[in-house]
C-alpha cells in the first residue's frame, strides 16, 4: 500500500470530463489551483465572439501571412531560427467531430468536409458561429492577448523565438504586443542519479560536457599513472630531434623525408595512446555505463529534460504535492539561468 495512494486517487478522479479539454482543466486545477491559477476556456462562444473583429479581418484581408513573412526575413538575416510557418489563412474550422484547415483560392474559401464559401458567406458563418473558428499557431497568441492582455509574456527559448515572429501580426490587428522574457529552466537530479554522481565523484559542471569528454576525464583522473605520457612525449621529441640531426648531417637534402617519417612516428604513438585509453575504459566498464545513464537522465537526446520528460517522471512514489512544492519554492520566473535541483 502506497502512503500517497489518496493523493494519486484525487488526481486520477480530477482527470475526467466530457472531453480531453475538460479532463485537462480538472487535472491542472487539482495540481495548481491553490497557487492562484486562472483557467479560461478558449473555445467559449462569448470569448470567440469578442474576437470577431480579428476573425473578420483575417477572412477578408489575410494580413497575418504577409506580416509573418516580412518578420521572418528580418529574423533570418539576424541568424535566428524560425519556429512557425504561416498559412494563407491562419484559422481552423471546428465542429463537434472534426477540425479542418481553411484553404483560399481567390475569393473562394474551402473547408474540407464542409464545402465552399464566398467571402461574404464565410464571414456570415463566422458571425453566426464564431466558436467554430479556431486560431492556429500564428493567431493563437493574438487571441490570448486580445481576451486577456498581459504586460509580459514569460516563455521558454523556443516559445520566445516563435513570439518574435509574431510582432508584426499583432500590429496588423492593432493588438498590444507584450514584453517578452525568457523563463528559467530546471534540471532535476533525482536521488538515484545523485547517488551515481557522488559515487563517481563527478563535479556538477563536468556533466554539461559531451558524454565522451566526461568519460575521458574520468579515465584520466582514475588512471593517471597509466595515462601520464608526458615523459614518453618528451622522450619522443628528443628522439625525433636526434634522428633529424643525424639525417641532416649525412645529407641535408633528406630533411623533408626525415620530417615525414617523424610525422609517421607521431601517428603510430597516437594509435598506441588510443589503445591504452580503450583498455583503461574497459577496466572501468561499470563507471562508463553509469556515466552514460547519468548523461541520458540529465540530457535526454542531448536536450534539456523539459523537452522530453514529464513532471510525473519525478513522482515515481506518488509524492506529487511534495515535488510541486519543491519546484514552487525553487523557481523564480525572472531568473535567467538554469536551476539545478539535487535530491539527497
C-alpha positions as a Markdown table, in Angstrom:
| # | Residue | x | y | z |
|---|---|---|---|---|
| 1 | Unk | 0.0 | 0.0 | 0.0 |
| 2 | Unk | 1.5 | 3.3 | -1.1 |
| 3 | Unk | 1.3 | 6.1 | 1.5 |
| 4 | Unk | 0.5 | 8.5 | -1.3 |
| 5 | Unk | -2.5 | 6.4 | -2.5 |
| 6 | Unk | -5.1 | 9.0 | -1.6 |
| 7 | Unk | -3.1 | 11.8 | -3.3 |
| 8 | Unk | -2.9 | 9.8 | -6.5 |
| 9 | Unk | -6.6 | 8.8 | -6.4 |
| 10 | Unk | -7.6 | 12.5 | -6.1 |
| 11 | Unk | -5.5 | 13.4 | -9.2 |
| 12 | Unk | -7.0 | 10.4 | -11.2 |
| 13 | Unk | -10.5 | 11.5 | -10.2 |
| 14 | Unk | -9.8 | 15.0 | -11.2 |
| 15 | Unk | -8.8 | 13.8 | -14.7 |
| 16 | Unk | -12.3 | 13.3 | -16.0 |
| 17 | Unk | -14.9 | 15.2 | -18.1 |
| 18 | Unk | -16.8 | 15.1 | -21.3 |
| 19 | Unk | -13.7 | 15.6 | -23.4 |
| 20 | Unk | -9.9 | 15.9 | -23.3 |
| 21 | Unk | -10.0 | 19.7 | -22.7 |
| 22 | Unk | -12.3 | 19.3 | -19.6 |
| 23 | Unk | -10.2 | 16.5 | -18.2 |
| 24 | Unk | -7.0 | 18.5 | -18.6 |
| 25 | Unk | -8.6 | 21.5 | -16.9 |
| 26 | Unk | -9.6 | 19.3 | -14.0 |
| 27 | Unk | -6.1 | 17.9 | -13.6 |
| 28 | Unk | -4.4 | 21.2 | -13.9 |
| 29 | Unk | -6.7 | 22.8 | -11.4 |
| 30 | Unk | -6.1 | 19.9 | -9.0 |
| 31 | Unk | -2.3 | 20.5 | -9.3 |
| 32 | Unk | -2.1 | 24.2 | -9.3 |
| 33 | Unk | -5.5 | 25.6 | -8.1 |
| 34 | Unk | -4.2 | 26.6 | -4.7 |
| 35 | Unk | -1.5 | 28.8 | -6.4 |
| 36 | Unk | -3.9 | 31.3 | -7.8 |
| 37 | Unk | -4.2 | 29.7 | -11.2 |
| 38 | Unk | -6.9 | 31.0 | -13.6 |
| 39 | Unk | -8.2 | 28.7 | -16.3 |
| 40 | Unk | -10.0 | 30.1 | -19.3 |
| 41 | Unk | -11.8 | 28.0 | -21.9 |
| 42 | Unk | -10.6 | 29.4 | -25.2 |
| 43 | Unk | -13.5 | 27.8 | -27.1 |
| 44 | Unk | -16.1 | 29.8 | -25.1 |
| 45 | Unk | -18.6 | 31.3 | -27.6 |
| 46 | Unk | -18.7 | 34.7 | -26.0 |
| 47 | Unk | -14.9 | 35.0 | -25.9 |
| 48 | Unk | -14.8 | 34.0 | -29.6 |
| 49 | Unk | -17.5 | 36.5 | -30.3 |
| 50 | Unk | -15.4 | 39.2 | -28.8 |
| 51 | Unk | -12.6 | 38.2 | -31.1 |
| 52 | Unk | -14.8 | 38.5 | -34.2 |
| 53 | Unk | -13.2 | 41.8 | -35.5 |
| 54 | Unk | -9.9 | 39.8 | -35.8 |
| 55 | Unk | -11.6 | 36.8 | -37.4 |
| 56 | Unk | -13.4 | 39.0 | -39.9 |
| 57 | Unk | -10.2 | 40.9 | -40.8 |
| 58 | Unk | -8.2 | 37.7 | -41.3 |
| 59 | Unk | -11.0 | 36.3 | -43.5 |
| 60 | Unk | -11.4 | 39.5 | -45.6 |
| 61 | Unk | -7.8 | 40.8 | -45.8 |
| 62 | Unk | -5.5 | 37.9 | -44.6 |
| 63 | Unk | -2.8 | 40.3 | -43.1 |
| 64 | Unk | -1.1 | 37.7 | -40.9 |
| 65 | Unk | 0.6 | 35.8 | -43.8 |
| 66 | Unk | 2.4 | 39.0 | -45.1 |
| 67 | Unk | 3.2 | 40.1 | -41.5 |
| 68 | Unk | 4.9 | 36.9 | -40.6 |
| 69 | Unk | 6.8 | 36.5 | -43.8 |
| 70 | Unk | 8.2 | 40.1 | -43.5 |
| 71 | Unk | 9.3 | 39.4 | -40.0 |
| 72 | Unk | 10.8 | 36.1 | -40.9 |
| 73 | Unk | 13.1 | 37.8 | -43.5 |
| 74 | Unk | 14.4 | 40.1 | -40.8 |
| 75 | Unk | 15.0 | 37.3 | -38.3 |
| 76 | Unk | 16.8 | 35.1 | -40.9 |
| 77 | Unk | 19.1 | 38.0 | -41.6 |
| 78 | Unk | 20.0 | 38.0 | -37.9 |
| 79 | Unk | 20.6 | 34.3 | -37.9 |
| 80 | Unk | 17.5 | 33.5 | -35.8 |
| 81 | Unk | 15.9 | 30.1 | -36.5 |
| 82 | Unk | 12.2 | 30.1 | -37.5 |
| 83 | Unk | 9.6 | 28.1 | -35.4 |
| 84 | Unk | 6.4 | 28.9 | -37.3 |
| 85 | Unk | 5.4 | 28.7 | -41.0 |
| 86 | Unk | 2.2 | 30.7 | -41.7 |
| 87 | Unk | -0.7 | 29.6 | -43.8 |
| 88 | Unk | -2.6 | 31.7 | -46.3 |
| 89 | Unk | -5.4 | 31.8 | -43.7 |
| 90 | Unk | -4.5 | 31.2 | -40.1 |
| 91 | Unk | -7.7 | 29.7 | -38.7 |
| 92 | Unk | -9.0 | 26.2 | -38.4 |
| 93 | Unk | -12.7 | 25.4 | -38.6 |
| 94 | Unk | -14.1 | 23.3 | -35.8 |
| 95 | Unk | -17.3 | 21.4 | -35.1 |
| 96 | Unk | -18.1 | 18.5 | -32.8 |
| 97 | Unk | -16.4 | 15.9 | -34.9 |
| 98 | Unk | -13.6 | 17.5 | -36.9 |
| 99 | Unk | -11.0 | 20.2 | -37.2 |
| 100 | Unk | -10.2 | 21.4 | -40.7 |
| 101 | Unk | -7.9 | 23.9 | -42.3 |
| 102 | Unk | -9.4 | 26.6 | -44.4 |
| 103 | Unk | -8.0 | 26.9 | -47.9 |
| 104 | Unk | -8.3 | 30.1 | -50.0 |
| 105 | Unk | -8.3 | 30.5 | -53.8 |
| 106 | Unk | -9.1 | 34.0 | -54.9 |
| 107 | Unk | -12.4 | 34.8 | -53.2 |
| 108 | Unk | -13.3 | 31.1 | -52.7 |
| 109 | Unk | -12.9 | 29.6 | -49.2 |
| 110 | Unk | -12.8 | 25.8 | -48.9 |
| 111 | Unk | -13.5 | 24.0 | -45.6 |
| 112 | Unk | -12.7 | 20.3 | -46.1 |
| 113 | Unk | -15.7 | 18.0 | -45.4 |
| 114 | Unk | -17.9 | 21.1 | -45.2 |
| 115 | Unk | -17.9 | 22.9 | -48.6 |
| 116 | Unk | -17.0 | 26.0 | -50.5 |
| 117 | Unk | -17.9 | 29.5 | -49.4 |
| 118 | Unk | -17.7 | 33.0 | -50.9 |
| 119 | Unk | -16.1 | 35.7 | -48.8 |
| 120 | Unk | -19.5 | 37.1 | -47.8 |
| 121 | Unk | -20.7 | 33.6 | -46.9 |
| 122 | Unk | -17.8 | 32.6 | -44.7 |
| 123 | Unk | -17.9 | 36.0 | -42.8 |
| 124 | Unk | -21.6 | 35.4 | -42.2 |
| 125 | Unk | -20.8 | 31.9 | -40.9 |
| 126 | Unk | -18.2 | 33.4 | -38.5 |
| 127 | Unk | -20.7 | 36.0 | -37.3 |
| 128 | Unk | -23.3 | 33.3 | -36.6 |
| 129 | Unk | -20.8 | 30.7 | -35.1 |
| 130 | Unk | -17.6 | 32.4 | -34.0 |
| 131 | Unk | -16.8 | 29.4 | -31.8 |
| 132 | Unk | -16.2 | 27.4 | -34.9 |
| 133 | Unk | -13.2 | 29.5 | -35.9 |
| 134 | Unk | -10.0 | 28.4 | -34.0 |
| 135 | Unk | -6.8 | 30.4 | -34.4 |
| 136 | Unk | -3.8 | 28.4 | -35.4 |
| 137 | Unk | -0.3 | 28.8 | -34.1 |
| 138 | Unk | 0.1 | 32.2 | -35.7 |
| 139 | Unk | -3.0 | 33.8 | -34.3 |
| 140 | Unk | -3.4 | 31.9 | -31.0 |
| 141 | Unk | -1.1 | 34.4 | -29.2 |
| 142 | Unk | -3.1 | 37.3 | -30.6 |
| 143 | Unk | -6.2 | 35.6 | -29.3 |
| 144 | Unk | -4.9 | 35.1 | -25.8 |
| 145 | Unk | -3.6 | 38.7 | -25.6 |
| 146 | Unk | -6.8 | 40.0 | -27.0 |
| 147 | Unk | -9.1 | 38.4 | -24.4 |
| 148 | Unk | -6.6 | 38.5 | -21.5 |
| 149 | Unk | -4.0 | 41.3 | -22.1 |
| 150 | Unk | -0.6 | 40.9 | -20.4 |
| 151 | Unk | 2.2 | 43.3 | -19.6 |
| 152 | Unk | 4.7 | 40.5 | -20.1 |
| 153 | Unk | 4.9 | 37.0 | -21.7 |
| 154 | Unk | 7.4 | 34.7 | -20.0 |
| 155 | Unk | 8.3 | 31.6 | -22.0 |
| 156 | Unk | 10.9 | 29.1 | -23.0 |
| 157 | Unk | 13.6 | 29.7 | -25.6 |
| 158 | Unk | 11.7 | 28.1 | -28.4 |
| 159 | Unk | 8.5 | 29.9 | -27.5 |
| 160 | Unk | 10.3 | 33.3 | -27.4 |
| 161 | Unk | 11.7 | 32.6 | -30.9 |
| 162 | Unk | 8.2 | 31.9 | -32.0 |
| 163 | Unk | 6.7 | 35.0 | -30.5 |
| 164 | Unk | 9.4 | 37.1 | -32.1 |
| 165 | Unk | 7.9 | 36.1 | -35.5 |
| 166 | Unk | 4.5 | 37.5 | -34.5 |
| 167 | Unk | 5.1 | 41.1 | -33.6 |
| 168 | Unk | 4.0 | 42.3 | -37.0 |
| 169 | Unk | 0.9 | 40.1 | -36.7 |
| 170 | Unk | -0.1 | 41.9 | -33.5 |
| 171 | Unk | 0.5 | 45.3 | -35.2 |
| 172 | Unk | -1.6 | 44.3 | -38.2 |
| 173 | Unk | -4.6 | 43.6 | -36.0 |
| 174 | Unk | -3.9 | 46.6 | -33.7 |
| 175 | Unk | -3.5 | 44.3 | -30.6 |
| 176 | Unk | -0.9 | 45.3 | -28.0 |
| 177 | Unk | 2.2 | 43.1 | -28.1 |
| 178 | Unk | 3.5 | 42.3 | -24.6 |
| 179 | Unk | 7.1 | 42.5 | -23.4 |
| 180 | Unk | 8.6 | 39.0 | -23.7 |
| 181 | Unk | 11.1 | 37.4 | -21.4 |
| 182 | Unk | 12.9 | 34.0 | -21.3 |
| 183 | Unk | 11.9 | 31.9 | -18.3 |
| 184 | Unk | 14.3 | 29.8 | -16.4 |
| 185 | Unk | 14.7 | 26.1 | -17.0 |
| 186 | Unk | 15.2 | 23.3 | -14.4 |
| 187 | Unk | 17.5 | 20.3 | -14.3 |
| 188 | Unk | 16.1 | 17.8 | -11.7 |
| 189 | Unk | 18.7 | 15.4 | -10.4 |
| 190 | Unk | 16.8 | 12.6 | -8.7 |
| 191 | Unk | 18.1 | 10.7 | -5.7 |
| 192 | Unk | 19.3 | 7.6 | -7.7 |
| 193 | Unk | 21.1 | 9.8 | -10.3 |
| 194 | Unk | 22.6 | 11.9 | -7.5 |
| 195 | Unk | 24.0 | 8.7 | -5.8 |
| 196 | Unk | 25.6 | 7.7 | -9.1 |
| 197 | Unk | 27.2 | 11.1 | -9.5 |
| 198 | Unk | 28.5 | 11.1 | -5.9 |
| 199 | Unk | 29.9 | 7.5 | -6.2 |
| 200 | Unk | 31.9 | 8.5 | -9.3 |
| 201 | Unk | 32.9 | 11.8 | -7.6 |
| 202 | Unk | 31.8 | 13.8 | -10.7 |
| 203 | Unk | 31.8 | 17.6 | -10.4 |
| 204 | Unk | 28.5 | 19.1 | -11.4 |
| 205 | Unk | 30.0 | 21.4 | -14.1 |
| 206 | Unk | 31.5 | 18.4 | -15.9 |
| 207 | Unk | 28.0 | 16.9 | -16.6 |
| 208 | Unk | 27.4 | 19.7 | -19.1 |
| 209 | Unk | 30.1 | 18.4 | -21.3 |
| 210 | Unk | 29.7 | 15.8 | -24.0 |
| 211 | Unk | 29.5 | 12.2 | -22.8 |
| 212 | Unk | 32.8 | 11.2 | -24.3 |
| 213 | Unk | 34.5 | 14.1 | -22.7 |
| 214 | Unk | 33.1 | 13.2 | -19.3 |
| 215 | Unk | 34.3 | 9.6 | -19.8 |
| 216 | Unk | 37.8 | 10.7 | -20.9 |
| 217 | Unk | 38.2 | 13.0 | -17.9 |
| 218 | Unk | 37.1 | 10.2 | -15.6 |
| 219 | Unk | 39.6 | 7.8 | -17.1 |
| 220 | Unk | 42.4 | 10.4 | -16.9 |
| 221 | Unk | 41.6 | 11.1 | -13.3 |
| 222 | Unk | 41.5 | 7.4 | -12.3 |
| 223 | Unk | 44.3 | 6.1 | -14.5 |
| 224 | Unk | 46.7 | 9.0 | -14.0 |
| 225 | Unk | 49.8 | 6.8 | -13.8 |
| 226 | Unk | 49.0 | 4.8 | -16.9 |
| 227 | Unk | 47.9 | 7.7 | -19.0 |
| 228 | Unk | 50.5 | 10.2 | -17.9 |
| 229 | Unk | 52.6 | 10.1 | -21.0 |
| 230 | Unk | 54.4 | 13.4 | -20.5 |
| 231 | Unk | 57.7 | 11.5 | -20.2 |
| 232 | Unk | 57.0 | 9.5 | -23.3 |
| 233 | Unk | 56.1 | 12.6 | -25.2 |
| 234 | Unk | 59.4 | 14.3 | -24.1 |
| 235 | Unk | 61.5 | 11.3 | -25.0 |
| 236 | Unk | 59.8 | 11.1 | -28.4 |
| 237 | Unk | 60.5 | 14.7 | -29.2 |
| 238 | Unk | 64.2 | 14.2 | -28.2 |
| 239 | Unk | 64.4 | 11.1 | -30.4 |
| 240 | Unk | 62.9 | 12.8 | -33.4 |
| 241 | Unk | 65.3 | 15.7 | -33.0 |
| 242 | Unk | 68.3 | 13.3 | -32.8 |
| 243 | Unk | 67.1 | 11.5 | -35.9 |
| 244 | Unk | 66.7 | 14.8 | -37.8 |
| 245 | Unk | 70.2 | 15.9 | -36.8 |
| 246 | Unk | 71.6 | 12.5 | -37.9 |
| 247 | Unk | 69.9 | 12.7 | -41.3 |
| 248 | Unk | 70.9 | 16.4 | -41.9 |
| 249 | Unk | 74.5 | 15.7 | -41.0 |
| 250 | Unk | 74.5 | 12.8 | -43.6 |
| 251 | Unk | 72.6 | 14.6 | -46.3 |
| 252 | Unk | 70.7 | 17.9 | -45.9 |
| 253 | Unk | 68.5 | 17.1 | -48.9 |
| 254 | Unk | 66.8 | 14.4 | -46.9 |
| 255 | Unk | 65.3 | 16.9 | -44.4 |
| 256 | Unk | 61.7 | 16.6 | -45.9 |
| 257 | Unk | 62.0 | 12.8 | -45.8 |
| 258 | Unk | 63.1 | 12.8 | -42.2 |
| 259 | Unk | 60.3 | 15.1 | -41.1 |
| 260 | Unk | 57.7 | 13.0 | -42.9 |
| 261 | Unk | 59.0 | 9.9 | -41.1 |
| 262 | Unk | 58.8 | 11.8 | -37.8 |
| 263 | Unk | 55.1 | 12.5 | -38.6 |
| 264 | Unk | 54.5 | 8.8 | -39.1 |
| 265 | Unk | 56.1 | 8.1 | -35.7 |
| 266 | Unk | 53.6 | 10.6 | -34.2 |
| 267 | Unk | 50.7 | 8.8 | -35.7 |
| 268 | Unk | 51.9 | 5.4 | -34.5 |
| 269 | Unk | 52.3 | 6.7 | -31.0 |
| 270 | Unk | 48.8 | 8.3 | -31.1 |
| 271 | Unk | 47.4 | 4.9 | -32.1 |
| 272 | Unk | 49.2 | 3.4 | -29.1 |
| 273 | Unk | 47.7 | 6.1 | -26.8 |
| 274 | Unk | 44.2 | 5.3 | -28.2 |
| 275 | Unk | 44.6 | 1.6 | -27.5 |
| 276 | Unk | 45.7 | 2.4 | -23.9 |
| 277 | Unk | 42.7 | 4.7 | -23.4 |
| 278 | Unk | 40.3 | 2.0 | -24.7 |
| 279 | Unk | 41.9 | -0.6 | -22.4 |
| 280 | Unk | 41.5 | 1.8 | -19.4 |
| 281 | Unk | 37.9 | 2.3 | -20.3 |
| 282 | Unk | 37.3 | -1.4 | -20.4 |
| 283 | Unk | 38.7 | -1.6 | -16.9 |
| 284 | Unk | 36.1 | 0.9 | -15.8 |
| 285 | Unk | 33.2 | -0.5 | -17.8 |
| 286 | Unk | 30.7 | -0.1 | -14.9 |
| 287 | Unk | 31.7 | 3.5 | -14.5 |
| 288 | Unk | 31.3 | 4.2 | -18.2 |
| 289 | Unk | 27.8 | 2.7 | -18.1 |
| 290 | Unk | 26.9 | 4.9 | -15.1 |
| 291 | Unk | 28.1 | 8.0 | -16.9 |
| 292 | Unk | 26.0 | 7.2 | -19.9 |
| 293 | Unk | 23.0 | 6.7 | -17.7 |
| 294 | Unk | 23.6 | 9.9 | -15.8 |
| 295 | Unk | 24.0 | 11.9 | -19.0 |
| 296 | Unk | 20.9 | 10.4 | -20.6 |
| 297 | Unk | 18.9 | 11.2 | -17.5 |
| 298 | Unk | 20.0 | 14.8 | -17.3 |
| 299 | Unk | 20.1 | 15.5 | -21.0 |
| 300 | Unk | 17.8 | 13.0 | -22.8 |
| 301 | Unk | 18.6 | 13.0 | -26.5 |
| 302 | Unk | 21.2 | 15.7 | -25.7 |
| 303 | Unk | 18.4 | 18.2 | -24.9 |
| 304 | Unk | 17.1 | 19.7 | -21.7 |
| 305 | Unk | 14.9 | 17.5 | -19.6 |
| 306 | Unk | 11.8 | 19.7 | -20.2 |
| 307 | Unk | 11.9 | 18.8 | -23.9 |
| 308 | Unk | 11.4 | 15.1 | -23.3 |
| 309 | Unk | 10.4 | 14.4 | -19.7 |
| 310 | Unk | 7.0 | 15.0 | -18.0 |
| 311 | Unk | 6.9 | 16.3 | -14.4 |
| 312 | Unk | 5.4 | 13.0 | -13.3 |
| 313 | Unk | 8.6 | 11.2 | -14.2 |
| 314 | Unk | 9.9 | 12.6 | -11.0 |
| 315 | Unk | 7.0 | 11.4 | -8.9 |
| 316 | Unk | 7.5 | 7.6 | -9.0 |
| 317 | Unk | 6.4 | 7.2 | -5.4 |
| 318 | Unk | 3.3 | 9.3 | -6.0 |
| 319 | Unk | 4.5 | 12.2 | -4.0 |
| 320 | Unk | 3.2 | 14.8 | -6.4 |
| 321 | Unk | 2.4 | 17.6 | -4.0 |
| 322 | Unk | 5.8 | 17.3 | -2.3 |
| 323 | Unk | 7.5 | 17.6 | -5.7 |
| 324 | Unk | 5.4 | 20.6 | -6.7 |
| 325 | Unk | 6.2 | 22.4 | -3.5 |
| 326 | Unk | 9.9 | 21.7 | -4.1 |
| 327 | Unk | 9.7 | 23.2 | -7.6 |
| 328 | Unk | 7.5 | 26.1 | -6.5 |
| 329 | Unk | 9.9 | 27.1 | -3.8 |
| 330 | Unk | 12.9 | 26.8 | -6.0 |
| 331 | Unk | 11.8 | 28.6 | -9.1 |
| 332 | Unk | 12.0 | 32.3 | -10.0 |
| 333 | Unk | 10.4 | 33.1 | -13.4 |
| 334 | Unk | 12.7 | 36.1 | -13.7 |
| 335 | Unk | 15.9 | 34.2 | -13.0 |
| 336 | Unk | 17.5 | 33.7 | -16.5 |
| 337 | Unk | 19.8 | 30.8 | -15.5 |
| 338 | Unk | 19.3 | 27.1 | -15.4 |
| 339 | Unk | 18.2 | 26.0 | -11.9 |
| 340 | Unk | 19.6 | 22.6 | -10.7 |
| 341 | Unk | 17.6 | 20.8 | -8.0 |
| 342 | Unk | 19.6 | 17.9 | -6.4 |
| 343 | Unk | 17.8 | 15.3 | -4.3 |
| 344 | Unk | 19.7 | 13.9 | -1.4 |
